[in-house]
Short mmCIF file of C-alpha atoms in Angstrom, two decimals:
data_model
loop_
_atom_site.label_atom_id
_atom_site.label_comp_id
_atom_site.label_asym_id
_atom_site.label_seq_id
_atom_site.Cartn_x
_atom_site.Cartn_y
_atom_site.Cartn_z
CA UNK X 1 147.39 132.69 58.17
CA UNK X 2 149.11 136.15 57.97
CA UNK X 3 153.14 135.86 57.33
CA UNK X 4 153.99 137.79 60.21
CA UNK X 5 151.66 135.56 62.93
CA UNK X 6 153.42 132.22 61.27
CA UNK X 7 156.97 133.81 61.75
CA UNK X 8 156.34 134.54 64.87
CA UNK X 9 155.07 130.44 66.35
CA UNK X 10 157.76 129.44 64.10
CA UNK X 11 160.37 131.64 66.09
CA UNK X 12 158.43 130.62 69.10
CA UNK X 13 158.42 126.91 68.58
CA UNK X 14 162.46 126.85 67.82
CA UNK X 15 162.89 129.23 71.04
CA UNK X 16 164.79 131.35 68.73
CA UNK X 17 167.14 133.88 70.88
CA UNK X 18 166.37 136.47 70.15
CA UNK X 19 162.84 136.01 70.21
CA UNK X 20 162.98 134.93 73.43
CA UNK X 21 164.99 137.86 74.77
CA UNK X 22 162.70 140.46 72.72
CA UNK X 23 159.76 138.97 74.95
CA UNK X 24 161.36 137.77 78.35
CA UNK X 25 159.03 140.35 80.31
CA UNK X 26 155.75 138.62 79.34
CA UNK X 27 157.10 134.96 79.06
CA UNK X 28 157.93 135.52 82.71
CA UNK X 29 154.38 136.69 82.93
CA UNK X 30 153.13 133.62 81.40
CA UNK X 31 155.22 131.62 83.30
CA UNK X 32 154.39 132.76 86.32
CA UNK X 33 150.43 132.02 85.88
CA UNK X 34 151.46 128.20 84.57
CA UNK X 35 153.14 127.92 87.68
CA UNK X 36 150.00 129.47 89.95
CA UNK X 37 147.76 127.42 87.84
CA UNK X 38 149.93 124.19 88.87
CA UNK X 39 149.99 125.14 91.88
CA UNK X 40 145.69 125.05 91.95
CA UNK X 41 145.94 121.37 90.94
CA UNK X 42 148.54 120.45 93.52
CA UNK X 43 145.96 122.05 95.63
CA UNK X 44 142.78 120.17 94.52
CA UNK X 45 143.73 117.52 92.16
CA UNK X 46 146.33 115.47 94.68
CA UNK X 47 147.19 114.14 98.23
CA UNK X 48 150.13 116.69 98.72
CA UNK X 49 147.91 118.91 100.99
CA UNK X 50 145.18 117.33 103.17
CA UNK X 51 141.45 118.18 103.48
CA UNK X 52 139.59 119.29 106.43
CA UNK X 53 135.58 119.35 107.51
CA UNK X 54 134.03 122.86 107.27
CA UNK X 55 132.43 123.83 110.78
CA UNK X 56 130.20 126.82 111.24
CA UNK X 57 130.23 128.65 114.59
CA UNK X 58 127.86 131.94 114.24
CA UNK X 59 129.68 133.86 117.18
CA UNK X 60 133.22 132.95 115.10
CA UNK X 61 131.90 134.19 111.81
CA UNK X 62 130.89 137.25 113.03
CA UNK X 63 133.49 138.11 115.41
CA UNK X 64 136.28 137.54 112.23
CA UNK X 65 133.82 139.69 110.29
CA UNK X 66 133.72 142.58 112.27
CA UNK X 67 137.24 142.36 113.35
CA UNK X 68 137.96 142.94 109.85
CA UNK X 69 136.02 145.90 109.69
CA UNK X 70 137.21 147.47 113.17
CA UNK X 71 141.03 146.73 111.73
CA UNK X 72 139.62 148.92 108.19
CA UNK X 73 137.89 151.40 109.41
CA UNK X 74 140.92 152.79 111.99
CA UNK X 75 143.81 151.89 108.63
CA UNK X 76 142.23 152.52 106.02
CA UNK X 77 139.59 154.94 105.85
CA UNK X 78 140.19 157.57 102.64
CA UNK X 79 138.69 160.83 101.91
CA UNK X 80 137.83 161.35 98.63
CA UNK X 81 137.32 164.85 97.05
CA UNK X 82 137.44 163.99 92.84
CA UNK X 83 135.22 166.21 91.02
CA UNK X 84 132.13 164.98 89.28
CA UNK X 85 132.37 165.15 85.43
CA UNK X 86 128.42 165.97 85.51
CA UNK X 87 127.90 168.58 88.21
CA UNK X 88 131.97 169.76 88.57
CA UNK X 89 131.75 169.18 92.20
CA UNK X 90 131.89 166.62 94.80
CA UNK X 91 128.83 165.04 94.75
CA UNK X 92 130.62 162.04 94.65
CA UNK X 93 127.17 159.92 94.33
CA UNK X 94 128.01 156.62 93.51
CA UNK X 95 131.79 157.11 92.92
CA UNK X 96 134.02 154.23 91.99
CA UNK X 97 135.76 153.76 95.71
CA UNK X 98 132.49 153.21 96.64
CA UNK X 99 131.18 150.57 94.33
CA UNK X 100 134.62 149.06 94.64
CA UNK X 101 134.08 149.26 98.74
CA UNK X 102 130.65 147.66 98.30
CA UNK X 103 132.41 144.80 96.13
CA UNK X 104 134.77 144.50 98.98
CA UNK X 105 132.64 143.81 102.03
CA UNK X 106 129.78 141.32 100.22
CA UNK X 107 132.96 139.32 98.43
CA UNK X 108 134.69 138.83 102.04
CA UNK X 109 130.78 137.64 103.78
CA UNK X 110 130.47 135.38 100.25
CA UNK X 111 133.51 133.38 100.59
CA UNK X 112 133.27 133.33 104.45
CA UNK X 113 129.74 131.83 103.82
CA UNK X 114 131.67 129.44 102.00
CA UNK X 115 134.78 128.73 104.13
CA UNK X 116 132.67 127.98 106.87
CA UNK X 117 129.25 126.47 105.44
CA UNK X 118 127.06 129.89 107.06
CA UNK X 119 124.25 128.20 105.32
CA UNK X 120 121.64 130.69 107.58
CA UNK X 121 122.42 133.46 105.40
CA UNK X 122 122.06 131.76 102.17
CA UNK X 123 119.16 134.34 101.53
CA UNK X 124 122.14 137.08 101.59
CA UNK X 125 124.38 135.96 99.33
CA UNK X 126 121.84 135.63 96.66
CA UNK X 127 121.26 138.94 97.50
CA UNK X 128 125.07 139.87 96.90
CA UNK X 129 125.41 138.31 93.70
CA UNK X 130 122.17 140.36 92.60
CA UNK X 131 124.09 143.48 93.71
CA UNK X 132 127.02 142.29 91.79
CA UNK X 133 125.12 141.97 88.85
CA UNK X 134 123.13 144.91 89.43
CA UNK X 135 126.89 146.13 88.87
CA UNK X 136 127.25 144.67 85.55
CA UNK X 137 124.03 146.24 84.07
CA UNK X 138 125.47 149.89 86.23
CA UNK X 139 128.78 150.08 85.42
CA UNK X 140 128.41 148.90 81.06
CA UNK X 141 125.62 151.09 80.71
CA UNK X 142 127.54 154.08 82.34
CA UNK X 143 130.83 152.99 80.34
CA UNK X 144 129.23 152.67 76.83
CA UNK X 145 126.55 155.75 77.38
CA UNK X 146 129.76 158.32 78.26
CA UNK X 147 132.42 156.91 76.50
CA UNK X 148 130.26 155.83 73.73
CA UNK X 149 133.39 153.21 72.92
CA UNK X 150 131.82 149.96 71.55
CA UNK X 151 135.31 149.29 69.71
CA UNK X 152 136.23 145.60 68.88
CA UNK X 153 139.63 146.14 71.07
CA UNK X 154 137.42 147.28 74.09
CA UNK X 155 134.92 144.16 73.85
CA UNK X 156 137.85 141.69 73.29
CA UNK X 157 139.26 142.95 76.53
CA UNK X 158 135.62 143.00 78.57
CA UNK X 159 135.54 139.24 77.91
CA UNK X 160 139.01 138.75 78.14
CA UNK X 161 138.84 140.05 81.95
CA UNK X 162 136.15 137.90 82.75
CA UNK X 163 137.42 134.75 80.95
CA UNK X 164 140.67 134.29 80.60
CA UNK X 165 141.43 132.55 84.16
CA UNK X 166 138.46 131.03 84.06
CA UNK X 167 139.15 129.05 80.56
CA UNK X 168 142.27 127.82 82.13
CA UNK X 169 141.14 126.77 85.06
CA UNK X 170 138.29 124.43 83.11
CA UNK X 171 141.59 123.19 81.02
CA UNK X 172 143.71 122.33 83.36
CA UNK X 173 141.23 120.93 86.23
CA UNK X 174 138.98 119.58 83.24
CA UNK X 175 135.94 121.26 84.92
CA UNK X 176 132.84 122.43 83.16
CA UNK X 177 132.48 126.19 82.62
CA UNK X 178 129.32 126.09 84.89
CA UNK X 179 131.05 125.29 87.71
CA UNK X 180 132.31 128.78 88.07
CA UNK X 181 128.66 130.43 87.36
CA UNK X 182 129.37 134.19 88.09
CA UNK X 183 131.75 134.13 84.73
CA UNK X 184 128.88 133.12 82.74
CA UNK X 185 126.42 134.71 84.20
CA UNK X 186 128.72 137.87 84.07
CA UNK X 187 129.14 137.28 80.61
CA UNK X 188 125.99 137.06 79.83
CA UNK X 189 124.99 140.27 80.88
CA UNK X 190 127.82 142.47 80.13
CA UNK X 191 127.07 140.77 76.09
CA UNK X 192 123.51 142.17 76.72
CA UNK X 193 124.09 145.25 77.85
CA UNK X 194 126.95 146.36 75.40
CA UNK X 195 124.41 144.66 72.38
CA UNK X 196 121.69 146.77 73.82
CA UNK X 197 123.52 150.31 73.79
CA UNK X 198 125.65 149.14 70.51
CA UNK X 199 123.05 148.54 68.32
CA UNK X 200 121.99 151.91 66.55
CA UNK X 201 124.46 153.64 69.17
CA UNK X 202 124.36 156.82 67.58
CA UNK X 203 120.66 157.41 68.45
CA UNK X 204 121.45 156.47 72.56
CA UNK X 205 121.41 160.53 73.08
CA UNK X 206 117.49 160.23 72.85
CA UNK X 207 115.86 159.47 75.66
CA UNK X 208 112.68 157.83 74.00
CA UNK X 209 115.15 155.54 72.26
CA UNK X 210 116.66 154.40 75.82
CA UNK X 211 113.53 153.85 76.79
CA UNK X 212 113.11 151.48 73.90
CA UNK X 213 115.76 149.49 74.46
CA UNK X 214 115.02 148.92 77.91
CA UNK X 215 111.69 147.77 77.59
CA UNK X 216 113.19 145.51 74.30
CA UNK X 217 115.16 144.55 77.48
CA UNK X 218 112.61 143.30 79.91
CA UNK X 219 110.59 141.92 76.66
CA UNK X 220 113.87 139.46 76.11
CA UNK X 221 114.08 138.23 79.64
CA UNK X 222 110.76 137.92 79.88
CA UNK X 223 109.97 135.67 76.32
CA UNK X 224 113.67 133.15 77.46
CA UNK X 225 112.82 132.89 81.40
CA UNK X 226 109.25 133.15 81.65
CA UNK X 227 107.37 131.30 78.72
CA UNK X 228 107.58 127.52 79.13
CA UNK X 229 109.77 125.90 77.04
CA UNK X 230 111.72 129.05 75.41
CA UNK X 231 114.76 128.74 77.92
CA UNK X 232 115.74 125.32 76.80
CA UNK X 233 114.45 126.08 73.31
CA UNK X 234 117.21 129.09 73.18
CA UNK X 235 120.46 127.66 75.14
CA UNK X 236 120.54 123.46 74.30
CA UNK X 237 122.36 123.93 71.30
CA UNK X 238 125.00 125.87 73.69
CA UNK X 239 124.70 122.84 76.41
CA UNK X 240 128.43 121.30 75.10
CA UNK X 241 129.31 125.11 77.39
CA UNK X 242 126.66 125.38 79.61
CA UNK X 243 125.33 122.16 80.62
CA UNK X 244 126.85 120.79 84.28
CA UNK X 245 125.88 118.27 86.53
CA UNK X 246 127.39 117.72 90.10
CA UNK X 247 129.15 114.15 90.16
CA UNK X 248 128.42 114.27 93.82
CA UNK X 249 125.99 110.36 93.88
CA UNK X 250 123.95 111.80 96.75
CA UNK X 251 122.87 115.23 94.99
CA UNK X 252 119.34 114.78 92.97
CA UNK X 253 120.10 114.21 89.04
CA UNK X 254 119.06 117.34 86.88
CA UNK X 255 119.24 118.28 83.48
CA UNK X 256 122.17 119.23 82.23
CA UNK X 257 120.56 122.83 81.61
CA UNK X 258 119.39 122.78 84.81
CA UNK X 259 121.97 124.91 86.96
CA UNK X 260 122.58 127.65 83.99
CA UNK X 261 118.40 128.01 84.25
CA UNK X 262 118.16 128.45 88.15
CA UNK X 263 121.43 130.38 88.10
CA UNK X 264 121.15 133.07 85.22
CA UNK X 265 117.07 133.24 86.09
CA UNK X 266 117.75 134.15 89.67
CA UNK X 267 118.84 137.54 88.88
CA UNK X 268 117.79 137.72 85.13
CA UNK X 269 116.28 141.56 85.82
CA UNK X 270 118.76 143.35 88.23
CA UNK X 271 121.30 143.70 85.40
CA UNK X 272 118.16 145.87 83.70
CA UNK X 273 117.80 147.98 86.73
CA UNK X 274 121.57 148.62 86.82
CA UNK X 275 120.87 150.20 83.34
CA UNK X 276 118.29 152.31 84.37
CA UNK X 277 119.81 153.20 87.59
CA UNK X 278 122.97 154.21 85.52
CA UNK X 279 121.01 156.31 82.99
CA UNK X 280 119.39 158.43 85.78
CA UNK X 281 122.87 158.91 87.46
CA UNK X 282 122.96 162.37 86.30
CA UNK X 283 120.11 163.32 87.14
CA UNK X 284 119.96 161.87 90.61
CA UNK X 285 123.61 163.71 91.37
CA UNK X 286 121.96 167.20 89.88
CA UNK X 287 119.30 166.98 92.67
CA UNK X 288 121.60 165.79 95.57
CA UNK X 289 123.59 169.11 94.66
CA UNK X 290 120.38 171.00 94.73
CA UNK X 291 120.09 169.27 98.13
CA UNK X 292 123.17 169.94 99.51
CA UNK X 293 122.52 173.71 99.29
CA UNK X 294 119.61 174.29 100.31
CA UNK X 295 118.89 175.54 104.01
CA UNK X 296 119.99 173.56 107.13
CA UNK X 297 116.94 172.77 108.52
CA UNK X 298 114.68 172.05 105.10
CA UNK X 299 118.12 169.77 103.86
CA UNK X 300 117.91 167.66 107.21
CA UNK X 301 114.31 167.33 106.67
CA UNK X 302 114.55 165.80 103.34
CA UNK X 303 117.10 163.59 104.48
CA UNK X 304 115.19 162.35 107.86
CA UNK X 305 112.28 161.67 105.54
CA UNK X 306 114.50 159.79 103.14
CA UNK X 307 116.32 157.68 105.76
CA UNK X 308 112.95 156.68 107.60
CA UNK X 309 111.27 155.53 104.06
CA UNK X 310 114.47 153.70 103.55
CA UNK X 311 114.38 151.69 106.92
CA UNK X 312 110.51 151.25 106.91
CA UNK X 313 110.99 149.42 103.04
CA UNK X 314 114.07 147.45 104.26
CA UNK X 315 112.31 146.06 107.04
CA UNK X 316 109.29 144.94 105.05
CA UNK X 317 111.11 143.19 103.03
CA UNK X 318 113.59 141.69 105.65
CA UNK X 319 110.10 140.73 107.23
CA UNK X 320 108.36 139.62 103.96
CA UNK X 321 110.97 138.27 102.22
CA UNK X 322 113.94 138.01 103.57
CA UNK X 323 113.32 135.61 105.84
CA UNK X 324 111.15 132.82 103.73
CA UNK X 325 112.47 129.86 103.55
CA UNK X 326 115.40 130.02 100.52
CA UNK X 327 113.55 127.49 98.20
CA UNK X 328 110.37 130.04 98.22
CA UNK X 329 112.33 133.24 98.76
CA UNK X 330 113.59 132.22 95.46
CA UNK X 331 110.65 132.55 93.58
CA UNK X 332 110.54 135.98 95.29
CA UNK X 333 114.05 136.93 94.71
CA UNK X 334 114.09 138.35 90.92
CA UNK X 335 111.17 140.34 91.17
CA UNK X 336 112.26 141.69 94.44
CA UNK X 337 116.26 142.04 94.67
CA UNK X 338 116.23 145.48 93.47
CA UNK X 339 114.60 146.37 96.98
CA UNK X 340 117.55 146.36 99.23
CA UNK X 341 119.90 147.40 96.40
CA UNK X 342 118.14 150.46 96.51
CA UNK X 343 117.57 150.77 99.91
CA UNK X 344 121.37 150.49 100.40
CA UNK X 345 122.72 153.23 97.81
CA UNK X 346 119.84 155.65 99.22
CA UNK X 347 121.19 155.11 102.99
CA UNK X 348 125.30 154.98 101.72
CA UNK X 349 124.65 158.24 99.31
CA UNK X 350 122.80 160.34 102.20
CA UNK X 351 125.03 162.76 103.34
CA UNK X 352 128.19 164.12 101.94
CA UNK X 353 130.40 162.59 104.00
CA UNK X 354 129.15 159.31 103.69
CA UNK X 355 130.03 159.65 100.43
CA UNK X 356 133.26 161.28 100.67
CA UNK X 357 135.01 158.44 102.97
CA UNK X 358 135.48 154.30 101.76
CA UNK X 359 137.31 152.00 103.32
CA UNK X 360 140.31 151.02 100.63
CA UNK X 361 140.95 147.70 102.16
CA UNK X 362 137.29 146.40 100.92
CA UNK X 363 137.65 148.25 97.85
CA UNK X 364 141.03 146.81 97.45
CA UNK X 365 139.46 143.31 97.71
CA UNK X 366 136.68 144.75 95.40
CA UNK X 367 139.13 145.02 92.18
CA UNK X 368 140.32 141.12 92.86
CA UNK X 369 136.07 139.68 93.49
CA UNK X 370 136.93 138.00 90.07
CA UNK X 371 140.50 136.29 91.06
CA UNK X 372 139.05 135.35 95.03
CA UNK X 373 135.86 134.01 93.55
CA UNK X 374 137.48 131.45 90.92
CA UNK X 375 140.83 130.54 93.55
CA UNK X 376 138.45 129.62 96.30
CA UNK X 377 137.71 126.50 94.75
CA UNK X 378 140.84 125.29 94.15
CA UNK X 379 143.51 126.69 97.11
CA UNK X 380 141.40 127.66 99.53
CA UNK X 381 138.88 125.24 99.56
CA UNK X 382 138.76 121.75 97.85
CA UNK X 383 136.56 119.74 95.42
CA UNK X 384 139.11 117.25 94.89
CA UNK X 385 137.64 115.65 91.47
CA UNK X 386 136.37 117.35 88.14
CA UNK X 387 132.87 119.63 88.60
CA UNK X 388 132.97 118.76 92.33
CA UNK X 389 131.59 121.49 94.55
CA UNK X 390 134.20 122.70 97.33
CA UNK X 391 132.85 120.44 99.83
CA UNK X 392 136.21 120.00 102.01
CA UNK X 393 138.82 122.93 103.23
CA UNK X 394 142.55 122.77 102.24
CA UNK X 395 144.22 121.79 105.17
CA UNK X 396 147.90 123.28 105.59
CA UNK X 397 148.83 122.46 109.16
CA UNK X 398 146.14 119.70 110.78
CA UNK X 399 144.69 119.76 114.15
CA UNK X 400 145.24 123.93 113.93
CA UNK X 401 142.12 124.92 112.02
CA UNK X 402 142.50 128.76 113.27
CA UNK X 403 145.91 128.46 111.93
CA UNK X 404 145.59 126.66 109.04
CA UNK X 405 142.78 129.36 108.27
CA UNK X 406 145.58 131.74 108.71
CA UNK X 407 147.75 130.27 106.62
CA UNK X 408 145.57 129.50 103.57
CA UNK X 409 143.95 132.71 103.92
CA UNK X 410 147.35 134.82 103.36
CA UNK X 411 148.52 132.24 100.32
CA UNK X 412 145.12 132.13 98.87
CA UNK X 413 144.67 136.40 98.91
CA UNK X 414 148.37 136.78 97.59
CA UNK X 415 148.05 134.59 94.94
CA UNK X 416 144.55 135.81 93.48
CA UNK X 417 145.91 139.56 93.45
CA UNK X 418 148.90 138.24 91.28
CA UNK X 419 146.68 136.60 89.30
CA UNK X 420 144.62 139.76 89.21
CA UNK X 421 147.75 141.51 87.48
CA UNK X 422 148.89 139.06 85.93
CA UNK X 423 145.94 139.05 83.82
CA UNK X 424 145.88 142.83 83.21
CA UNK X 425 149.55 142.24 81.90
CA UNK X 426 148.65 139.58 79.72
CA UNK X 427 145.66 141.66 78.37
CA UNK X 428 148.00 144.67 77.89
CA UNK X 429 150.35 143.03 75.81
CA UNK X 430 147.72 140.39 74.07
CA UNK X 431 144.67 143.09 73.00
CA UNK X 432 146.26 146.41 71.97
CA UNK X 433 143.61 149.17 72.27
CA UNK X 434 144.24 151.00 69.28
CA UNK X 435 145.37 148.59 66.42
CA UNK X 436 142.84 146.35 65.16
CA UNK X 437 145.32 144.42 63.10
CA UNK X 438 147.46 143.95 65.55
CA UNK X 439 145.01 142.16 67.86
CA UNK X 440 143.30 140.19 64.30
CA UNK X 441 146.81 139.15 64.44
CA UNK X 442 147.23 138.47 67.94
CA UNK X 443 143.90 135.98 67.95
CA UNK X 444 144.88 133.72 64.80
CA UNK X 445 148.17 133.43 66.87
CA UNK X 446 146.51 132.05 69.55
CA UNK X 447 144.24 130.12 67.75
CA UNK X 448 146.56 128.17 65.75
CA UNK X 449 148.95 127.95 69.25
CA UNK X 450 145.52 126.65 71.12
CA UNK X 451 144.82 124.21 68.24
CA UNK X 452 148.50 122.76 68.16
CA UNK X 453 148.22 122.01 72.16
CA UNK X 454 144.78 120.67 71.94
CA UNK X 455 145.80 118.47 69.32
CA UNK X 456 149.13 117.35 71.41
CA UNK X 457 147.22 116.26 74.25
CA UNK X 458 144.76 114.59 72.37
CA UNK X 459 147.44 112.30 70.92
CA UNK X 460 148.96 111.84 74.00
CA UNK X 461 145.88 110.55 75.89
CA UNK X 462 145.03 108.63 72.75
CA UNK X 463 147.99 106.63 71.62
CA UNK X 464 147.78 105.04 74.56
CA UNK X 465 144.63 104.04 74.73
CA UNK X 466 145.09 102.63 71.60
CA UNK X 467 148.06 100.62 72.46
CA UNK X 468 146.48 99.25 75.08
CA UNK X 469 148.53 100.61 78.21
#
């Protein structure tokens, strides 16, 4: 180990002074996420707050819903006027407050369909996630294509962001990584993505060579999730991270593989129509512009037409699909997701000023999806034992469900946006952009610190055991 990285734990481990003063600003930092992180297992893991039933009213679940987007659109609508890097005006196709916005308003109908057990629109949400992963595939490909950045500093801090909470909430609630599904899943694809532009980047300026990869691609989703036996051929040696299985006695027993296959197959294509989607983003915002100027009457034309192909495909597959039963709309669901996603961004995208506003409070709670997805389970909801499934609602104040909703609402969103930053603030000062050693130095530190703990608490649980007590 490098001088410097020992000097350092060994200042650390003495709580030299000095040391300590030098780095008060992100000790408090650290501190401040042990603390939110004992606060999850106060949450779940003990009797200090009760547990509640989950009920499901449809005429309550939509009236909170839209009474959340009545109370956004009249506080925080936003006109947005940036210029597009591409065309040099405000085209605004597909602009960040948007994505963000979209983010926003599925993540708030996701964990309601948790909170309050919406089962009916299970079809939805699967649809949701597919848009969020659709995301993934969107936003890398965009990233890495422009900036053309595949640095080791900027892939440390891709899986930092979607890891780091995640890892310690598996440590300290002892849950299986699986449990929290979007992080792998997420993972997954962003890995994909930024090894299928960083591989012979230099040649991603030709267009036959994009083409290329992408069908390389579809050819690797198709030989893991579609020929028999290849999926557990590929992943069991990574079960020990994987694998899960619900403790619940009255679920059916599956393989251990079995939730990482239905999960990550479920949406194993969108991320590869995000990529495509994202390469023709230039060319897409070149003809809206062409759009926007040509005559009145011609450029309403186009649009009607566009709008009324839009609504004719999203009800066929609202008819067709949609509304199977969710067992068989999932066998539908991969090959068809990228129907509504598309549907959507044509209708959003149609006119310039449907592009021009977003609501900030959903794109707000778009930056924190991560954060509100992983908390739910722990102080908003409750499993209440290791890999349990949030099966039970934290209960606050009993016999005031409204108000306890209230309650653990406001605690829960406050204390996934500090996680939110705390997390950037850890990354800041953890994974320096610019100096490789620095962050070679950085992860030896924490690998030796992480081995040092693990081996601590393996003695302690241990000696005991061995003593007898």
């Amino acid at each position: 180990m490098n001088f410097s990285v020992k000097f350092q734990l060994i200042r650390f481990f003495t709580l030299d002074e000095m040391f300590l003063i030098e780095n008060r600003s992100t000790l408090r930092v650290m501190s401040e996420f042990g603390a939110i992180l004992l606060y999850f297992y106060i949450c779940d893991r003990t009797d200090f707050f009760g547990e509640s039933e989950k009920s499901y009213s449809r005429d309550l679940f939509l009236f909170l819903y839209f009474l959340l987007i009545i109370v956004s659109a009249m506080t925080s609508m936003r006109k947005h006027t940036e210029k597009s890097p591409i065309t040099g005006k405000s085209i605004l196709y597909l602009n960040r407050h948007q994505t963000e916005e979209w983010k926003g308003w599925m993540q708030v109908l996701f964990l309601m369909y948790h909170y309050f057990a919406a089962k009916e629109i299970y079809n939805a949400i699967r649809m949701f996630i597919a848009a969020y992963v659709w995301m993934t595939g969107f936003g890398n490909f965009s990233y890495y294509y422009v900036r053309k950045d595949f640095s080791l500093a900027r892939f440390v801090q891709m899986m930092w962001r979607l890891n780091f909470l995640v890892i310690f909430c598996c440590i300290v609630l002892n849950n299986d990584y699986m449990l929290y599904y979007i992080c792998p899943m997420h993972t997954l694809f962003t890995l994909m993505v930024y090894g299928a532009l960083g591989i012979f980047n230099r040649y991603n300026e030709q267009g036959s060579v994009i083409a290329l990869k992408i069908a390389i691609c579809f050819l690797v989703v198709i030989v893991i999730w579609e020929l028999p036996g290849m999926f557990d051929l590929i992943w069991s040696p990574l079960t020990f991270i994987l694998g899960y299985s619900d403790p619940n006695p009255n679920k059916p027993s599956y393989p251990r593989l079995h939730e990482w296959h239905f999960r990550s197959g479920l949406d194993r294509y969108i991320w590869i129509i995000g990529m495509i989607y994202a390469y023709y983003h230039p060319t897409v915002e070149r003809w809206m512009e062409k759009l926007e100027e040509m005559e009145g009457k011609l450029r309403m034309l186009i649009k009607g037409i566009v709008v009324m192909a839009c609504l004719v495909v999203g009800y066929l597959w609202y008819e067709h699909i949609y509304r199977l039963e969710k067992n068989t709309y999932n066998k539908y669901h991969p090959y068809t997701s990228w129907i509504p996603i598309t549907v959507y961004i044509c209708l959003r995208n149609v006119t310039q000023k449907f592009r021009n506003f977003s609501l900030t409070l959903f794109a707000w709670l778009g930056k924190i999806t991560l954060e509100t997805y992983i908390g739910q389970f722990h102080i908003w909801l409750r499993t209440g034992t290791p890999n349990g499934q949030p099966r039970w609602l934290l209960c606050i104040i009993p016999g005031y469900p409204m108000i306890n909703f209230m309650l653990t609402t406001a605690v829960y969103i406050l204390v996934t946006y500090r996680l939110f930053e705390l997390t950037n603030k850890l990354k800041s000062t953890f994974i320096p952009s610019k100096d490789d050693k620095r962050l070679l130095h950085n992860t030896m530190a924490a690998a030796a610190l992480s081995l040092f703990l693990y081996g601590s608490a393996w003695l302690l649980v241990t000696i005991p055991k061995m003593a007898g007590l």
